[in-house]
């Protein structure tokens, strides 16, 4: 296979970008969910959730 | 009062219309819908990418001129497509923010910007890596590459603008204006760069994707493009979900701060949260 | 209409006042042109060849200075609220501000360009072409910059941000400005076409800039 190094670099970079984006999204979601749970435990209740009570 | 509308997590109930877009206006409904759709979307994207990579490496032939380096095309072209698709999506979302005041529009635009920047960078990088064996250098000031570079700077500017405002609603509307101004500018930039390129470059630049493309190359390219687009959608939904949670966190933080200092709360500018805090949850 | 002219005059006067930015812009332009030969070397032929482009880039960078003051001061002292409630269309207010700012900062740069061109060994025809193209194109730079200024009006420190937001949008103006100058100097290249396109950019920015700027300013006050 010709230009193997270039092909590997391109596909490797693509894999790295995909992985980084997935990690970023998953971590961010987990972090925000965790913060939200903590705040709700501290007594902050959203209005929409309040109506249902 | 338009300020309250943009606060995802509190708006929506009254804005619900029978249309799909209207249904999605409710962040809670959006969260449950995407939760159901995401596993399917991810599986489909992964399947497309797997088939695409297999076809790209084992079915598609090497180009008689470019050798195996043509296999870079199967990721370069979809990345470049997403770079432009993402900006168009943000422009539509900007209209959604400014004209229809859709509560999820600026969430969608904000979540899309880093993804767009990432795929634009990927398009630049793969183009450069493809160009090195073809042109003999990592970078040429080719019209297409240059336009994409300017697009990349525009993405970064938008992200920077978003991050410099505290209030997500205002940030979303200011960024929406810049997005639209940039969207009007993109064709002009493309036209200018093409003009500039014909003046300065000899016309012998290797065309990366000729108009005639053999089916054994076209199919892997199409499947990869679908796989990239589905991946983008999955990532975009995921990023939007994170953004919705982030705004709820912000709302909750303000609520707690106001509960602890009720005197300061009455003077606060954030009225919708102040109301609910004064009425006293629990 | 008289309010429009008064607003132009007021903006220009503020810019020309000591510390208003007009003089700083000129000094910056001079400084940029001065450092270029230190970077690329004192070769007269090379300087003559890149001189017009250096003048254009210098003017572009200098036009970014002082934009953060364009609406920033208004917001702090509440004048922006007064302008909005005054009933004048906000787009016209933005246009007046842009014209005033250009008179105070853009026009001096256009006038200084041929003098600085002498330092770069630009031939007389080139000097005339640079001046003419800057006269036609620099309003577009100011108008695009005005949008950036309006977008960042709500920020305490928007100065650097404006440059980052505005520079990619000014690429077409730069391309056609320099193309027109090269067209005037080098024979086979056309002059009229790029020059007319440059004028079209200024006219287009004159419409789009105030509209977008007004929309951004309204948000800054929400």
Coordinates of N, CA and C in Angstrom, one line a residue, chain B residues 2-3 98 101 150 153-154 156-158 160-162 164-165 170 173-175 177-178 181-182 184-185 188-189 191-193 195-196 199-200, chain C residues 75 144 147 151-152 154-155 161 164-165 168-169 171-173 175-176 179 182 189-190 193-194 197 201 208 212 215-217 219-222:
Chain B
X2 N -39.0 38.7 26.2 CA -38.3 37.6 25.5 C -37.2 37.0 26.3
X3 N -36.7 37.6 27.3 CA -35.6 37.1 28.1 C -35.9 35.7 28.7
X98 N -33.6 34.2 16.5 CA -34.0 35.6 16.3 C -35.4 35.8 15.9
X101 N -37.9 32.7 17.9 CA -37.7 32.6 19.3 C -37.9 31.2 19.9
X150 N -10.6 30.0 6.6 CA -11.3 31.2 7.1 C -12.6 30.8 7.9
X153 N -11.6 29.9 11.4 CA -11.5 31.0 12.2 C -12.8 31.6 12.6
X154 N -13.8 31.5 11.7 CA -15.1 32.0 12.1 C -15.8 31.2 13.2
X156 N -14.1 29.5 15.5 CA -13.5 29.8 16.7 C -13.9 31.2 17.3
X157 N -14.1 32.2 16.4 CA -14.6 33.5 16.9 C -16.0 33.3 17.5
X158 N -16.9 32.5 16.9 CA -18.2 32.3 17.4 C -18.1 31.7 18.8
X160 N -15.7 31.8 20.9 CA -15.1 32.7 21.8 C -16.2 33.7 22.3
X161 N -17.0 34.2 21.3 CA -18.1 35.1 21.6 C -19.1 34.5 22.6
X162 N -19.4 33.2 22.3 CA -20.4 32.5 23.2 C -19.9 32.5 24.6
X164 N -18.0 34.5 26.2 CA -17.6 35.7 26.9 C -18.9 36.3 27.5
X165 N -20.1 35.8 27.2 CA -21.3 36.3 27.9 C -21.7 35.4 29.0
X170 N -28.7 35.8 26.2 CA -28.1 36.9 25.5 C -27.0 36.4 24.6
X173 N -28.4 35.0 21.4 CA -28.9 36.0 20.4 C -27.8 36.8 19.7
X174 N -26.8 37.2 20.5 CA -25.7 37.9 19.9 C -24.9 37.0 18.9
X175 N -24.7 35.7 19.4 CA -24.0 34.8 18.5 C -24.8 34.5 17.2
X177 N -26.7 36.6 15.6 CA -26.5 37.7 14.6 C -25.2 37.5 13.9
X178 N -24.1 37.2 14.7 CA -22.8 37.0 14.0 C -22.9 35.8 13.1
X181 N -24.5 37.0 9.9 CA -23.6 37.9 9.2 C -22.5 37.0 8.5
X182 N -22.0 36.0 9.2 CA -21.0 35.1 8.6 C -21.6 34.3 7.5
X184 N -24.0 35.1 5.4 CA -24.1 35.9 4.2 C -22.7 36.1 3.6
X185 N -21.7 36.2 4.5 CA -20.3 36.4 4.0 C -19.6 35.2 3.4
X188 N -19.4 35.2 -0.3 CA -18.6 36.3 -0.8 C -17.1 35.9 -0.6
X189 N -16.8 35.3 0.6 CA -15.4 34.9 0.9 C -15.0 33.9 -0.2
X191 N -16.1 33.4 -3.2 CA -16.0 34.1 -4.5 C -14.6 34.9 -4.5
X192 N -14.4 35.6 -3.4 CA -13.1 36.4 -3.4 C -11.9 35.5 -3.4
X193 N -11.9 34.4 -2.6 CA -10.7 33.6 -2.6 C -10.5 32.9 -3.9
X195 N -11.3 34.2 -6.8 CA -10.7 35.2 -7.7 C -9.2 35.4 -7.4
X196 N -8.9 35.5 -6.1 CA -7.5 35.7 -5.6 C -6.7 34.6 -6.1
X199 N -5.7 34.6 -9.7 CA -4.7 35.6 -10.0 C -3.3 35.1 -9.6
X200 N -3.2 34.3 -8.5 CA -1.9 34.1 -8.0 C -1.4 32.7 -8.2
Chain C
X75 N -22.8 52.8 26.1 CA -23.5 51.9 27.0 C -23.3 52.3 28.5
X144 N -17.9 46.9 8.6 CA -17.9 45.6 9.2 C -17.4 45.6 10.6
X147 N -20.2 46.4 13.1 CA -21.0 45.2 13.5 C -20.3 44.5 14.7
X151 N -21.8 44.0 18.4 CA -21.9 42.6 19.0 C -21.3 42.6 20.4
X152 N -20.2 43.3 20.6 CA -19.4 43.2 21.8 C -19.7 44.3 22.7
X154 N -21.9 44.7 24.8 CA -22.3 44.3 26.2 C -21.2 43.8 27.0
X155 N -20.0 43.8 26.4 CA -18.9 43.2 27.2 C -18.0 44.3 27.7
X161 N -11.6 40.8 21.2 CA -12.7 40.0 20.6 C -13.1 40.5 19.3
X164 N -10.9 39.5 16.4 CA -11.0 38.1 16.0 C -12.3 37.9 15.2
X165 N -13.3 38.5 15.6 CA -14.6 38.4 14.9 C -14.6 39.0 13.6
X168 N -11.9 37.7 9.8 CA -12.2 36.8 8.7 C -13.3 37.4 7.8
X169 N -14.1 38.3 8.3 CA -15.1 38.9 7.5 C -14.6 39.9 6.5
X171 N -11.8 39.6 4.8 CA -10.9 39.0 3.8 C -11.3 39.4 2.4
X172 N -12.6 39.4 2.0 CA -12.9 39.8 0.6 C -12.5 41.2 0.3
X173 N -12.7 42.2 1.3 CA -12.3 43.6 1.0 C -10.8 43.7 0.8
X175 N -8.8 41.3 -0.3 CA -8.4 40.6 -1.6 C -8.7 41.6 -2.7
X176 N -9.9 42.2 -2.8 CA -10.2 43.0 -3.9 C -9.5 44.4 -3.9
X179 N -6.0 43.5 -5.1 CA -6.1 43.1 -6.5 C -6.3 44.3 -7.4
X182 N -2.9 46.0 -7.7 CA -2.0 45.3 -8.6 C -2.4 45.4 -10.0
X189 N -3.2 42.5 -15.5 CA -4.3 42.3 -14.5 C -5.3 43.4 -14.7
X190 N -6.6 43.1 -14.5 CA -7.6 44.1 -14.6 C -7.6 45.0 -13.4
X193 N -12.6 45.9 -12.8 CA -13.5 44.9 -12.2 C -13.3 44.8 -10.7
X194 N -12.0 44.5 -10.2 CA -11.9 44.4 -8.8 C -12.3 45.7 -8.0
X197 N -16.0 45.9 -7.7 CA -16.4 44.9 -6.7 C -16.1 45.5 -5.3
X201 N -18.8 46.1 -2.3 CA -18.6 45.7 -0.9 C -19.0 46.8 0.0
X208 N -26.0 46.2 5.0 CA -26.0 45.1 6.0 C -25.5 45.5 7.4
X212 N -27.4 44.8 10.9 CA -26.9 43.9 11.8 C -26.5 44.5 13.1
X215 N -29.5 45.4 15.3 CA -30.0 44.2 15.9 C -29.2 43.8 17.1
X216 N -27.8 43.9 16.9 CA -26.9 43.5 18.0 C -27.1 44.5 19.2
X217 N -27.2 45.8 18.9 CA -27.3 46.8 20.0 C -28.5 46.6 20.8
X219 N -30.0 43.9 21.5 CA -29.7 42.8 22.4 C -28.9 43.2 23.5
X220 N -27.9 44.1 23.2 CA -27.0 44.5 24.3 C -27.7 45.2 25.4
X221 N -28.9 45.7 25.1 CA -29.7 46.5 26.1 C -30.7 45.7 26.8
X222 N -31.0 44.5 26.3 CA -32.1 43.7 26.9 C -31.9 43.5 28.4

